[in-house]
XYZ file of C-alpha atoms in Angstrom:
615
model
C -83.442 18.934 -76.401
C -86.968 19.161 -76.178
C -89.180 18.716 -72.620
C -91.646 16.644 -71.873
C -94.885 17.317 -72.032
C -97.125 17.086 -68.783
C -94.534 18.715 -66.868
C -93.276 21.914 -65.750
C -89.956 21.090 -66.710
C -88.100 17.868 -67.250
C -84.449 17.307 -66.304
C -82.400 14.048 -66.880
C -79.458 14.275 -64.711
C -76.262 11.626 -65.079
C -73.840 11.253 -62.389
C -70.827 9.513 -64.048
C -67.814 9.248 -61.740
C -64.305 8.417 -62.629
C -62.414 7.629 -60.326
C -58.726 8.443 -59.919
C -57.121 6.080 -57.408
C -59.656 3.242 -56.570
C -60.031 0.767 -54.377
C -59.531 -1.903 -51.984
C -62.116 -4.220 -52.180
C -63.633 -6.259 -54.986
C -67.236 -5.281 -54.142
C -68.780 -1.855 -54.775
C -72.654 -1.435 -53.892
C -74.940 1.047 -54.225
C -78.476 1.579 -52.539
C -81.027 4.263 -53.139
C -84.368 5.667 -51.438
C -87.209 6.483 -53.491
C -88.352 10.011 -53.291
C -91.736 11.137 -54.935
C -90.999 13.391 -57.850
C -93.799 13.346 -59.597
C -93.565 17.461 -60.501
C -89.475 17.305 -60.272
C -86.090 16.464 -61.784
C -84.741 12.690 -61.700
C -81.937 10.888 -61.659
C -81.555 8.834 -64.703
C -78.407 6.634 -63.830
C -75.253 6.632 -62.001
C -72.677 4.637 -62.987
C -69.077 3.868 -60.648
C -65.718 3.475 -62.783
C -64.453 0.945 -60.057
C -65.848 -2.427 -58.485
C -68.943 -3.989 -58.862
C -72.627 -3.023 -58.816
C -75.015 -5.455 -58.408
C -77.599 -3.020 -59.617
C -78.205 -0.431 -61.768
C -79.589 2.669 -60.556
C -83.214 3.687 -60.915
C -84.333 6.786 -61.914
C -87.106 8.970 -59.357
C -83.878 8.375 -56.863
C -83.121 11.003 -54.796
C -80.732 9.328 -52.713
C -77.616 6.903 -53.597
C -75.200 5.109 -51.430
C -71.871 3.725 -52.665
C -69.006 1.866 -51.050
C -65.421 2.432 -52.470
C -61.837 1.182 -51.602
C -59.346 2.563 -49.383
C -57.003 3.901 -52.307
C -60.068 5.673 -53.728
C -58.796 9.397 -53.139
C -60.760 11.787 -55.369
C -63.398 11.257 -57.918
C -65.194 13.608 -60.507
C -68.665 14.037 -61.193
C -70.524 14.854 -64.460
C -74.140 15.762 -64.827
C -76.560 16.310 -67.828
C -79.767 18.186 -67.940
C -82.466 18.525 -70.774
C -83.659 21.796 -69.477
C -81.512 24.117 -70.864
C -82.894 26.712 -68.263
C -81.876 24.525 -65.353
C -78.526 25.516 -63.814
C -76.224 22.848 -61.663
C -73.944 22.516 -58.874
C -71.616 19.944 -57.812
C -70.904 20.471 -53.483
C -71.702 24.371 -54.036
C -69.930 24.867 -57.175
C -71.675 25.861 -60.358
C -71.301 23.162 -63.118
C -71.634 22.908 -66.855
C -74.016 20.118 -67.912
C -72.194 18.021 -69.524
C -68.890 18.757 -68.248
C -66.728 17.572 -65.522
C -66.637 18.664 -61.928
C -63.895 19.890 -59.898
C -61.478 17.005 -58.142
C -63.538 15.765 -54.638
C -61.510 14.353 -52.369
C -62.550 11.637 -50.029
C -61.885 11.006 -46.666
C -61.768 7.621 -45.192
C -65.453 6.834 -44.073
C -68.705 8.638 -45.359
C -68.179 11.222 -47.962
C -71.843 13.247 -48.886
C -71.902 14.471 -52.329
C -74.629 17.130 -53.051
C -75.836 17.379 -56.616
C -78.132 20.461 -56.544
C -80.594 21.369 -60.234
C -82.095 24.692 -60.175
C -84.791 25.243 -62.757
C -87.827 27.648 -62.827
C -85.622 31.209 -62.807
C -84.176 30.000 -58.959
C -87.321 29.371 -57.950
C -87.191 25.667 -57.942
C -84.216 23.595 -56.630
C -83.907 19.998 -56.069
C -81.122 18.182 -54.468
C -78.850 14.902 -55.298
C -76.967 13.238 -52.642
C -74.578 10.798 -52.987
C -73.244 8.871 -50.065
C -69.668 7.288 -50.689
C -68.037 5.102 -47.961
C -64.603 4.845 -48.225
C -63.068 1.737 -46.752
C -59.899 1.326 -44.234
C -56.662 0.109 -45.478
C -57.852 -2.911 -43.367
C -60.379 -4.270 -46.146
C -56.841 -4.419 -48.404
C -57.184 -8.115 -48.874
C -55.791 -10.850 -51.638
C -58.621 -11.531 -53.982
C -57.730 -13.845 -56.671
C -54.897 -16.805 -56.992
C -54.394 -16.873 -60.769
C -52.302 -19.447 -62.113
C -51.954 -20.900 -66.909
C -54.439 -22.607 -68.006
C -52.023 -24.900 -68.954
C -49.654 -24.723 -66.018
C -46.165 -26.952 -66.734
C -43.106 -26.807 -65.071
C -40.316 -24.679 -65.928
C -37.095 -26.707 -67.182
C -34.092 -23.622 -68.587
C -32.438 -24.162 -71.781
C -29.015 -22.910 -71.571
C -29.602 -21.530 -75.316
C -32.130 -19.008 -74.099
C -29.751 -16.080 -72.601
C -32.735 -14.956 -69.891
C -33.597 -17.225 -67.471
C -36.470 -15.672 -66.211
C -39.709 -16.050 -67.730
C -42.455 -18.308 -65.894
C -46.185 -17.080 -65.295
C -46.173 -13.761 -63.563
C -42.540 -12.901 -64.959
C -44.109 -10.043 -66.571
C -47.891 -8.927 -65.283
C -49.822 -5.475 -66.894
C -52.928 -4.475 -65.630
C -55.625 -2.202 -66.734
C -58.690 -1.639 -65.692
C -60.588 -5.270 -65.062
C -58.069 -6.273 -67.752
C -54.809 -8.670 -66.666
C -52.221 -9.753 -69.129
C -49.575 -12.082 -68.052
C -45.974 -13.258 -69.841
C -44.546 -16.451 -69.610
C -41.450 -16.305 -71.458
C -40.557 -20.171 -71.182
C -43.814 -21.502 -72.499
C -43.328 -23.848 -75.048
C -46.194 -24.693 -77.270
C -45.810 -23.796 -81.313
C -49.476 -22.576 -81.692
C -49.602 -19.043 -83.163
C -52.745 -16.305 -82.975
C -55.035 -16.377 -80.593
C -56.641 -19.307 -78.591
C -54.335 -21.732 -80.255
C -53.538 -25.348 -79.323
C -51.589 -25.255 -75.902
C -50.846 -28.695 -75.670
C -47.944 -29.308 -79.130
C -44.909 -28.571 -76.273
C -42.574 -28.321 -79.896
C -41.513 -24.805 -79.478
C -39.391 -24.783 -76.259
C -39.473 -21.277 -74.800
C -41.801 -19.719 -77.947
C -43.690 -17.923 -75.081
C -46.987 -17.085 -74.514
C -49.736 -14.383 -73.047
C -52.648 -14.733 -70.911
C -55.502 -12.773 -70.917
C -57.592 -12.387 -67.857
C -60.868 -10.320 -67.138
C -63.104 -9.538 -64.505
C -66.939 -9.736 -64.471
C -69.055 -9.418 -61.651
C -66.234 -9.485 -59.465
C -64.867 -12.644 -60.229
C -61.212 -13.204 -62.696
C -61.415 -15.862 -65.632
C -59.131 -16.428 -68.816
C -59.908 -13.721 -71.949
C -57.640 -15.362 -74.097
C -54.528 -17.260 -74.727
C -52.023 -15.353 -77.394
C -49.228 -16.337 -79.133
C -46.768 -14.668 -81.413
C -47.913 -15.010 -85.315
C -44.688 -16.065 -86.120
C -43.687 -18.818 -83.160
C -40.446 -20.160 -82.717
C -38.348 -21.949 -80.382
C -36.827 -19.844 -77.826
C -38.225 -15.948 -78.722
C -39.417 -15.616 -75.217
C -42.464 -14.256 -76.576
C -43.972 -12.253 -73.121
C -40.814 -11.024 -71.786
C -42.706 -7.840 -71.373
C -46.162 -7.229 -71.471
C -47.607 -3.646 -71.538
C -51.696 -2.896 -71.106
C -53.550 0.444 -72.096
C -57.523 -0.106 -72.134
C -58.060 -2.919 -75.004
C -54.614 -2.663 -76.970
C -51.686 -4.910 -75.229
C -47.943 -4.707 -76.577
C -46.353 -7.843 -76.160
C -42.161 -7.773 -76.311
C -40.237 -10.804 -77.658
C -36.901 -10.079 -76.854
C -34.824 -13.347 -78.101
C -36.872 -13.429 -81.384
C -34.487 -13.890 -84.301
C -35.996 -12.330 -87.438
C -33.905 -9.356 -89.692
C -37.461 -7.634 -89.993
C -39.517 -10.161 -91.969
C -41.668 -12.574 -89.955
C -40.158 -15.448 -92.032
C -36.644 -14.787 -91.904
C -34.109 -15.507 -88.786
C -31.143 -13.850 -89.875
C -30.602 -11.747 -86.522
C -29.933 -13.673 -83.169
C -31.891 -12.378 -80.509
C -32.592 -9.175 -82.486
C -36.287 -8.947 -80.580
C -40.106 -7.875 -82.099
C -43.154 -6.430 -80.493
C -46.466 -7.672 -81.159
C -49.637 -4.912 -80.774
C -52.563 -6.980 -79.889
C -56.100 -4.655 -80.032
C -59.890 -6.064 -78.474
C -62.632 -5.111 -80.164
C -65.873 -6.518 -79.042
C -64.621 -8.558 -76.622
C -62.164 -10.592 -79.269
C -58.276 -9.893 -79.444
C -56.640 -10.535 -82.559
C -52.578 -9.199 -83.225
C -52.439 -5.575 -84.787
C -48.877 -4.927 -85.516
C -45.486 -6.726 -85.812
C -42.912 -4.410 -84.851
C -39.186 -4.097 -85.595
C -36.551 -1.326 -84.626
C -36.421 0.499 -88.431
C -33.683 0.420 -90.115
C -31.290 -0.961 -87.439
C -32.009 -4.870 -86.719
C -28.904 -6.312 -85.107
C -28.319 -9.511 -83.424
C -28.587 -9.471 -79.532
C -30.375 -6.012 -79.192
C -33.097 -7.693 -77.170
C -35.864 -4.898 -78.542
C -38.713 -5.994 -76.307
C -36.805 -6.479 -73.163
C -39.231 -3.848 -71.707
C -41.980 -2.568 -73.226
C -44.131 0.119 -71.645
C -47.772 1.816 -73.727
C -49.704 4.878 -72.574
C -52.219 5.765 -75.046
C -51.779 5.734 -78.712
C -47.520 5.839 -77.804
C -45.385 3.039 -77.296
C -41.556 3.058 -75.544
C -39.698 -0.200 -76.652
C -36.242 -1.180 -75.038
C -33.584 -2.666 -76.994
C -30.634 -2.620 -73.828
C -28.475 -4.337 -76.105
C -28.502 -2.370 -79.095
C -24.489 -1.014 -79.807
C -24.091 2.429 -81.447
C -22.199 5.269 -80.189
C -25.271 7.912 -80.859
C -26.323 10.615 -78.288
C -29.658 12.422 -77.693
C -32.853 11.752 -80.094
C -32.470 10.410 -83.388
C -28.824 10.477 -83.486
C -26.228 7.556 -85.885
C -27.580 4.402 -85.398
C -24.930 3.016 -87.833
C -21.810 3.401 -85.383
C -22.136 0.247 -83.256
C -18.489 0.824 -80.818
C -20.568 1.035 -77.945
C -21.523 -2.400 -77.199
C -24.836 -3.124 -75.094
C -25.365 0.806 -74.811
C -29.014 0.314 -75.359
C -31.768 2.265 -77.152
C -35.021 2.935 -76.982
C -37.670 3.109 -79.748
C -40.568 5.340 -79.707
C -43.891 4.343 -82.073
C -46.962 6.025 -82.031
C -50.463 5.048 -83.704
C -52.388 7.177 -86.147
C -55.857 6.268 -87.582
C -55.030 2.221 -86.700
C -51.504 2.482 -88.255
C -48.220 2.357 -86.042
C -44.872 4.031 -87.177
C -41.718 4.476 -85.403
C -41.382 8.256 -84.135
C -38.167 8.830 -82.302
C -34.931 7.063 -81.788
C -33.333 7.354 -78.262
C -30.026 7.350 -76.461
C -28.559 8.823 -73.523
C -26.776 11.775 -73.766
C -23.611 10.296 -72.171
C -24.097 7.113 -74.075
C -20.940 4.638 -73.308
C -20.147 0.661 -73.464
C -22.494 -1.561 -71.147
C -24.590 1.187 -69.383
C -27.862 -0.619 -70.183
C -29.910 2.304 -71.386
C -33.408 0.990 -71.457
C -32.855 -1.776 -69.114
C -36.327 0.073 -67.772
C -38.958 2.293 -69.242
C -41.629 3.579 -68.067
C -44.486 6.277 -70.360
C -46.845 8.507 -68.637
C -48.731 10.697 -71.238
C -45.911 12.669 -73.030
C -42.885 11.740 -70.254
C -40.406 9.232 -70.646
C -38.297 7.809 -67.900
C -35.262 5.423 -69.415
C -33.098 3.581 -66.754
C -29.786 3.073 -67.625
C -28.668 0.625 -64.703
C -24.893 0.183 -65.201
C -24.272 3.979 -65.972
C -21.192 5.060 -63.807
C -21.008 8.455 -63.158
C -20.808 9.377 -58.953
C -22.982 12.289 -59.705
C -25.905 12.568 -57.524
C -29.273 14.331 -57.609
C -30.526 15.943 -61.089
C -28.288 17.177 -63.768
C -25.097 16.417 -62.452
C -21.919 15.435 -64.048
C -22.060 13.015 -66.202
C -18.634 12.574 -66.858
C -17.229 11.394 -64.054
C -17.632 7.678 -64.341
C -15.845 6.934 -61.009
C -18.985 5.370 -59.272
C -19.096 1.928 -61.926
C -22.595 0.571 -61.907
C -24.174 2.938 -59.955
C -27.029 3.820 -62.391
C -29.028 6.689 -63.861
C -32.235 7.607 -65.295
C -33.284 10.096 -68.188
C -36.001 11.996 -68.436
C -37.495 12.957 -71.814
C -40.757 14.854 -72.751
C -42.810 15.203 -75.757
C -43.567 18.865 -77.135
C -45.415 19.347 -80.448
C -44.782 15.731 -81.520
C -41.101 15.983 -80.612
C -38.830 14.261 -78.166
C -36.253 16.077 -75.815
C -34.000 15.080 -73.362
C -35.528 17.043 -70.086
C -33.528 15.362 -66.962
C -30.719 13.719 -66.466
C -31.455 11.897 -62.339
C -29.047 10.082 -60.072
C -29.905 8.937 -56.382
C -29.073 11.128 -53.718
C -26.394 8.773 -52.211
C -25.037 7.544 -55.751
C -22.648 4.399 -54.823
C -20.983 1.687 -57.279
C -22.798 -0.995 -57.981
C -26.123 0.014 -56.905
C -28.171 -0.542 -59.839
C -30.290 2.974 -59.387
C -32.605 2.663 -62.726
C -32.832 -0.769 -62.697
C -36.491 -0.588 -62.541
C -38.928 2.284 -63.077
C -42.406 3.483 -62.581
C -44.040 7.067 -63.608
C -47.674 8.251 -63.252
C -48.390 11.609 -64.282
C -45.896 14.269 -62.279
C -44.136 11.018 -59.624
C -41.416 9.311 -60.619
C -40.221 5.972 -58.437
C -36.615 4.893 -59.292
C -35.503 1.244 -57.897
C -32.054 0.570 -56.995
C -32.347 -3.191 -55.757
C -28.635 -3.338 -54.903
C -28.827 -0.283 -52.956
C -26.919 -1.451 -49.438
C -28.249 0.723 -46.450
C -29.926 -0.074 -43.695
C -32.294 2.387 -42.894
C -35.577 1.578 -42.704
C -38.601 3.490 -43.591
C -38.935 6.555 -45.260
C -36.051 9.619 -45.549
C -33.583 7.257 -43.265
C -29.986 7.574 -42.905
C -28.514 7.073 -46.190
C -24.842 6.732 -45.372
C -24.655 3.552 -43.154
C -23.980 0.344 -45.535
C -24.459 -2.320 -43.470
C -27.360 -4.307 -45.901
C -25.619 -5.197 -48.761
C -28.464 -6.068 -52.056
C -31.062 -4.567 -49.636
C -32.456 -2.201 -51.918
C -34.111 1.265 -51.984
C -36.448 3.210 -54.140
C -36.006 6.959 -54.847
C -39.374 9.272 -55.316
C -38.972 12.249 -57.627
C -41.669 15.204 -58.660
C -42.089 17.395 -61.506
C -43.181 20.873 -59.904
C -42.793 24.381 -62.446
C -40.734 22.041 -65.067
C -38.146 21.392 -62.852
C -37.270 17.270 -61.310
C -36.811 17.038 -57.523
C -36.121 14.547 -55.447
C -38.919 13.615 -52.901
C -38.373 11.054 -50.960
C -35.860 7.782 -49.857
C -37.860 4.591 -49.560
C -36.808 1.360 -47.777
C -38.507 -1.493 -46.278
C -39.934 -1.648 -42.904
C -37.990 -4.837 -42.300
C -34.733 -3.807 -43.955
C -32.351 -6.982 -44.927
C -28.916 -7.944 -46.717
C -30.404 -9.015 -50.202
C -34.098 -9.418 -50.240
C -34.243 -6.967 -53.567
C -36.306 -3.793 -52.253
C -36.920 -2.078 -55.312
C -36.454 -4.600 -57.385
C -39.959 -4.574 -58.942
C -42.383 -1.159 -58.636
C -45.620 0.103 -59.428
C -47.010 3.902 -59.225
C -50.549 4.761 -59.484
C -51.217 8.710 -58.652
C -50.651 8.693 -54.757
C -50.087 4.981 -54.268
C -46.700 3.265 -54.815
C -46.175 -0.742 -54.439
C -43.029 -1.689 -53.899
C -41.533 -5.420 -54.631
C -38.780 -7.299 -52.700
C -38.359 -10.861 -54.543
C -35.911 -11.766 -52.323
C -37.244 -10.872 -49.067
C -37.651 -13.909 -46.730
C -40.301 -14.199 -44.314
C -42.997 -16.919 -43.984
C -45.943 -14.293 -43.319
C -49.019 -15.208 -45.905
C -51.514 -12.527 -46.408
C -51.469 -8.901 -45.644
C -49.337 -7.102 -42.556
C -48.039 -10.521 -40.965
C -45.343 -10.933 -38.951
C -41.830 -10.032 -41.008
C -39.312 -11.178 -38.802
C -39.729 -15.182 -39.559
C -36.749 -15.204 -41.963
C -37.540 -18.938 -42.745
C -38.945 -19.179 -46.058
C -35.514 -17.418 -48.028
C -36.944 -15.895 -51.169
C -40.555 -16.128 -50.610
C -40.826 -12.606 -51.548
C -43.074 -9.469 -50.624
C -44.746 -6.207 -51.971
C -45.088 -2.603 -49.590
C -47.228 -0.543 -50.346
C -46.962 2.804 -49.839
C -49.240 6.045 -49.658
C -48.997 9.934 -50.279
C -51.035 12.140 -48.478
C -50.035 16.170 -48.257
C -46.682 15.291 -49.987
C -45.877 13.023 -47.720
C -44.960 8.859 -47.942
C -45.298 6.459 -45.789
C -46.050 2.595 -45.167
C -49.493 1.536 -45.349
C -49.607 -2.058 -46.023
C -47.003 -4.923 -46.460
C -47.992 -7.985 -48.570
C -47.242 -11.605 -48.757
C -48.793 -14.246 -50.659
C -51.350 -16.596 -49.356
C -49.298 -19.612 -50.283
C -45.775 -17.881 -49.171
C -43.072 -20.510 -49.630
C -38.670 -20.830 -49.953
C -38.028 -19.459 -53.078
C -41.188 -18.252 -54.901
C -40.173 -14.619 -55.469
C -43.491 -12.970 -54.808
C -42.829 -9.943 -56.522
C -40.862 -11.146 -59.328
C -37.394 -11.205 -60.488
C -34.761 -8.237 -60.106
C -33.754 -6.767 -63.341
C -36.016 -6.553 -66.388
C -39.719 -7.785 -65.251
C -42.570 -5.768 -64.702
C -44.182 -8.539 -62.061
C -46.320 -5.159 -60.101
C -49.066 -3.887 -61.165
C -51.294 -1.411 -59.706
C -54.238 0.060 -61.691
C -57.361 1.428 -59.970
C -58.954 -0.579 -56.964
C -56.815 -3.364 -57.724
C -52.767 -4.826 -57.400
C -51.584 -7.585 -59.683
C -48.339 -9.777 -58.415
C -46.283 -12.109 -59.867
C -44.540 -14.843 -58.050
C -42.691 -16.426 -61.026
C -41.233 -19.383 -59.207
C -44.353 -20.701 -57.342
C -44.543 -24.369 -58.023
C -48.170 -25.639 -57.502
C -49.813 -27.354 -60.139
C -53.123 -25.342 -60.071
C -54.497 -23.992 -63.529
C -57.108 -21.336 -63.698
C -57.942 -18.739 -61.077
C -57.852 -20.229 -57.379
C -57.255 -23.529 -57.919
C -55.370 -25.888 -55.328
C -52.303 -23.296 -53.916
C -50.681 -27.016 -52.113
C -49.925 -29.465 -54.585
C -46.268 -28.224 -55.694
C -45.252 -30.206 -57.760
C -44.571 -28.449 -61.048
C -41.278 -26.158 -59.832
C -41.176 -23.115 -60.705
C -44.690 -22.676 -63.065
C -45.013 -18.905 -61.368
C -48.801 -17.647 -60.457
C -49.972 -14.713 -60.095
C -52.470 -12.857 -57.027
C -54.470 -10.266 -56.988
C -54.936 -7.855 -53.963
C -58.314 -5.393 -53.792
């Protein structure tokens, strides 16, 4: 690049930041002070990756200041200079223009960032700072009460198999991007933005749509299947990554044509892409060459990238490891799961999975969860008594107790790499039965799981809290799965769930418990009020040095008997955590409101489910 003429030298320095693990409030701000440098380098624009600015940075800044969230652990910074001459460091260390910093960690309060440019053979030097403030856990606040824009109440059809599909029973966020399923919707519009008022299509389904600008949540869109039909469930599972959203229709009926219904209950995914701020359906997606009645492909649905993991946890054959006989169908309601990846737009199925110990019932892909090129596959019902990572697998004297498999992606192929089992494997306890995985953490629910510990790494071995729940931490460390931790609730009860519903973001971890009971609204209220059965609640937990532990525990702001803040136990993804911000679904919240915070006390359209957001 060429200089400017008039000066010395002439450097145009960006500071983009991205920010690993963001925040806890809705409202990022930035100041600067104006410094003359007239004869120097300038800033030409800084720009956060989480909250809100009100402003854009000036350039002839010297000085920024910047207020982030409390989950807002480490950020990166990358800076650009015109003067190839000019040499940069980032806190000391030298830096590349144009390429990334080393990881800076933040500590809670002021963090000073030092951007130094040296030009003029070390002779000249001018310096960058950038204040951050990084906020308490106390700021950790609900932000937004989203509820359909056309909210109805919720009545079951016994001919739909699930039962579980109001607003919030699925919830993916990403970014300032929400998508929400609602399984039982019932309007026959197709596309996008179609009528939602022709109620002919009992239980089609639908998907909502929500961004947020300038800090404030409002409906994107409103999509529908292309092919709509009574009782597909259409949003069973929703799954976000940046502007493409996989929607799973688990009860819809078609033998691989969009036309056709020749397979019960078979189940599609729909790829929905945004492109200029308009979403329009992508892809219609079928299991290839293996379309059977009552797979339920779609169940769960889980995209990372330009790869997509698709549950079918009802599909039948017999077939082990990756890409095995799909044609042998004695092992009823084994489950599979379907791998599809997208190449220049297109999106073809890539792998066929199946446990390596596949048998009858065991519910394989009753959970996924894809991080990058790892797969984690619950398998709920499994029943071996092994316990830890690769045990025995044959054993199956522990019925129900659960397991999860761990597969990796290496030079576009799929492996088995783990085979996990909870540390205290028991019958019955559903360990698998919902998953999350970011990067190198596993978290493994087991919602049945019956101690009574509380806390974190508590005694294991006293049974006392039947249905109470659990949720087992696991790290990757030199290719080899360990077990890291033992989670249960602070307020440890006989069937509230724990576990039930999860979400991992890097070093943060929310936890649902649907069935938990209290009457606390808001965040860290009292848990011992057991009067409001079901109301539901999220925990949220925090690593820091390898360690868990509690930070915050969550209630709605309109807590009531029965909602299920946190969403239902087996087969929802009602958590969501991406960034500075927490999604959760209460899919049995009855109040009539439509839109983001309408009226949370007029309940009287049962069970309609709503959704909050936390910041």
């Amino acid at each position: 690049m060429k200089m400017n003429s008039g000066r010395p030298y002439s450097l145009i320095v960006i500071i983009s930041i991205l920010l690993l693990l963001q925040g806890c409030d809705g409202d990022s701000g930035g100041s600067q002070t104006t410094t003359d440098t007239t004869d120097i380098t300038h800033i030409d624009a800084i720009s956060l990756s989480v909250g809100n600015l009100d402003q854009l940075f000036q350039s002839h800044q010297t000085e920024y200041t910047a207020t982030v969230g409390c989950l807002v652990k480490s950020l990166y910074v990358t800076a650009w200079t015109e003067n190839e001459q000019a040499s940069l460091s980032i806190d000391g260390v030298p830096t590349l223009s144009g390429s990334s910093s080393h990881a800076i960690e933040l500590n809670e309060g002021v963090n000073t960032i030092i951007l130094s440019v040296t030009a003029d053979e070390g002779v000249t030097t001018r310096d960058y700072s950038l204040t951050v403030l990084r906020q308490s856990l106390q700021a950790f606040a609900q932000t937004a009460y989203v509820k359909a824009s056309n909210t109805e109440a919720v009545v079951y059809d016994p001919l739909v198999i699930t039962p579980e599909g109001k607003f919030g029973n699925s919830v993916s966020l990403s970014g300032d991007t929400l998508a929400v399923g609602v399984c039982y919707e019932d309007s026959a519009a197709t596309g996008v933005n179609g009528d939602q008022t022709d109620n002919s299509a009992p239980d089609a389904g639908a998907v909502y749509v929500f961004g947020r600008e300038n800090g404030g949540w409002r409906q994107q869109a409103y999509l529908k299947a292309s092919n709509t039909e009574f009782g597909d469930c259409f949003g069973s599972s929703v799954s976000l990554s940046g502007d493409t959203l996989a929607v799973g229709a688990s009860h819809e009926d078609s033998s691989g044509f969009p036309e056709s219904n020749e397979r019960i209950a078979s189940g599609a995914v729909y790829l929905f892409s945004r492109a200029n701020g308009v979403w329009s359906q992508q892809a219609y997606l079928k299991a290839f060459n293996n379309v059977e009645e009552h797979d339920l492909f779609g169940f769960s649905v889980s995209l990372s990238g330009n790869t997509l993991a698709v549950a079918a946890p009802g599909e039948d054959s017999a077939a082990t490891g990756v890409n095995g006989d799909q044609r042998d169908n004695s092992a009823a309601r084994a489950g599979a799961v379907y791998l599809f990846s997208r190449a220049n737009g297109v999106w073809r199925q890539q792998a066929y999975l199946k446990a390596s110990n596949t048998e009858a019932s065991d519910g394989f892909s009753s959970s996924v969860s894809l991080s990058g090129d790892t797969l984690a596959v619950g398998a709920y019902r499994e029943d071996s008594a092994a316990t830890g990572v690769n045990g025995n697998q044959a054993d199956n004297s522990a019925a129900g107790a659960g397991a999860v498999y761990l597969f990796s992606r290496e030079n576009g192929v799929w492996r088995q790499q783990a085979y996990l089992k909870a540390s205290n494997t028991e019958a019955s306890d559903f360990f698998g039965s919902s998953l999350s995985l970011s990067g190198d953490t596993l978290a493994v629910g087991a919602f049945n799981e019956g101690s009574v510990a509380t806390g974190v790494n508590g005694d294991q071995t006293d049974n006392n809290a039947a249905g109470a729940g659990a949720v087992y931490l696991f790290s990757h460390e030199n290719g080899v799965w360990r077990q890291q931790a033992y989670l249960k609730a602070s307020n440890t009860e006989s069937g509230d769930g724990f576990g039930g519903n999860m979400s991992l973001s890097g070093d943060i971890l929310a936890v649902g418990a649907p069935d938990e009971d209290s009457a606390a609204t808001g965040v860290n209220g009292d848990q011992t009020d057991n009067s409001a059965g079901s109301a539901g609640a999220v925990y949220l937990f925090s690593r820091e040095n390898g360690m868990w532990r509690q930070q915050s525990y969550l209630k709605a702001s309109n807590a009531e008997t029965g909602d299920e803040f946190g969403g239902f136990l087996l087969g929802d993804s009602s958590v969501s955590l991406s960034g500075d911000t927490l999604a959760v679904g209460a899919p049995d919240e009855d109040s009539i409101a439509t839109g983001v915070n309408g009226d949370q006390a007029d309940n009287s359209t049962i069970n309609a489910g709503a959704v909050y957001l936390f910041q």
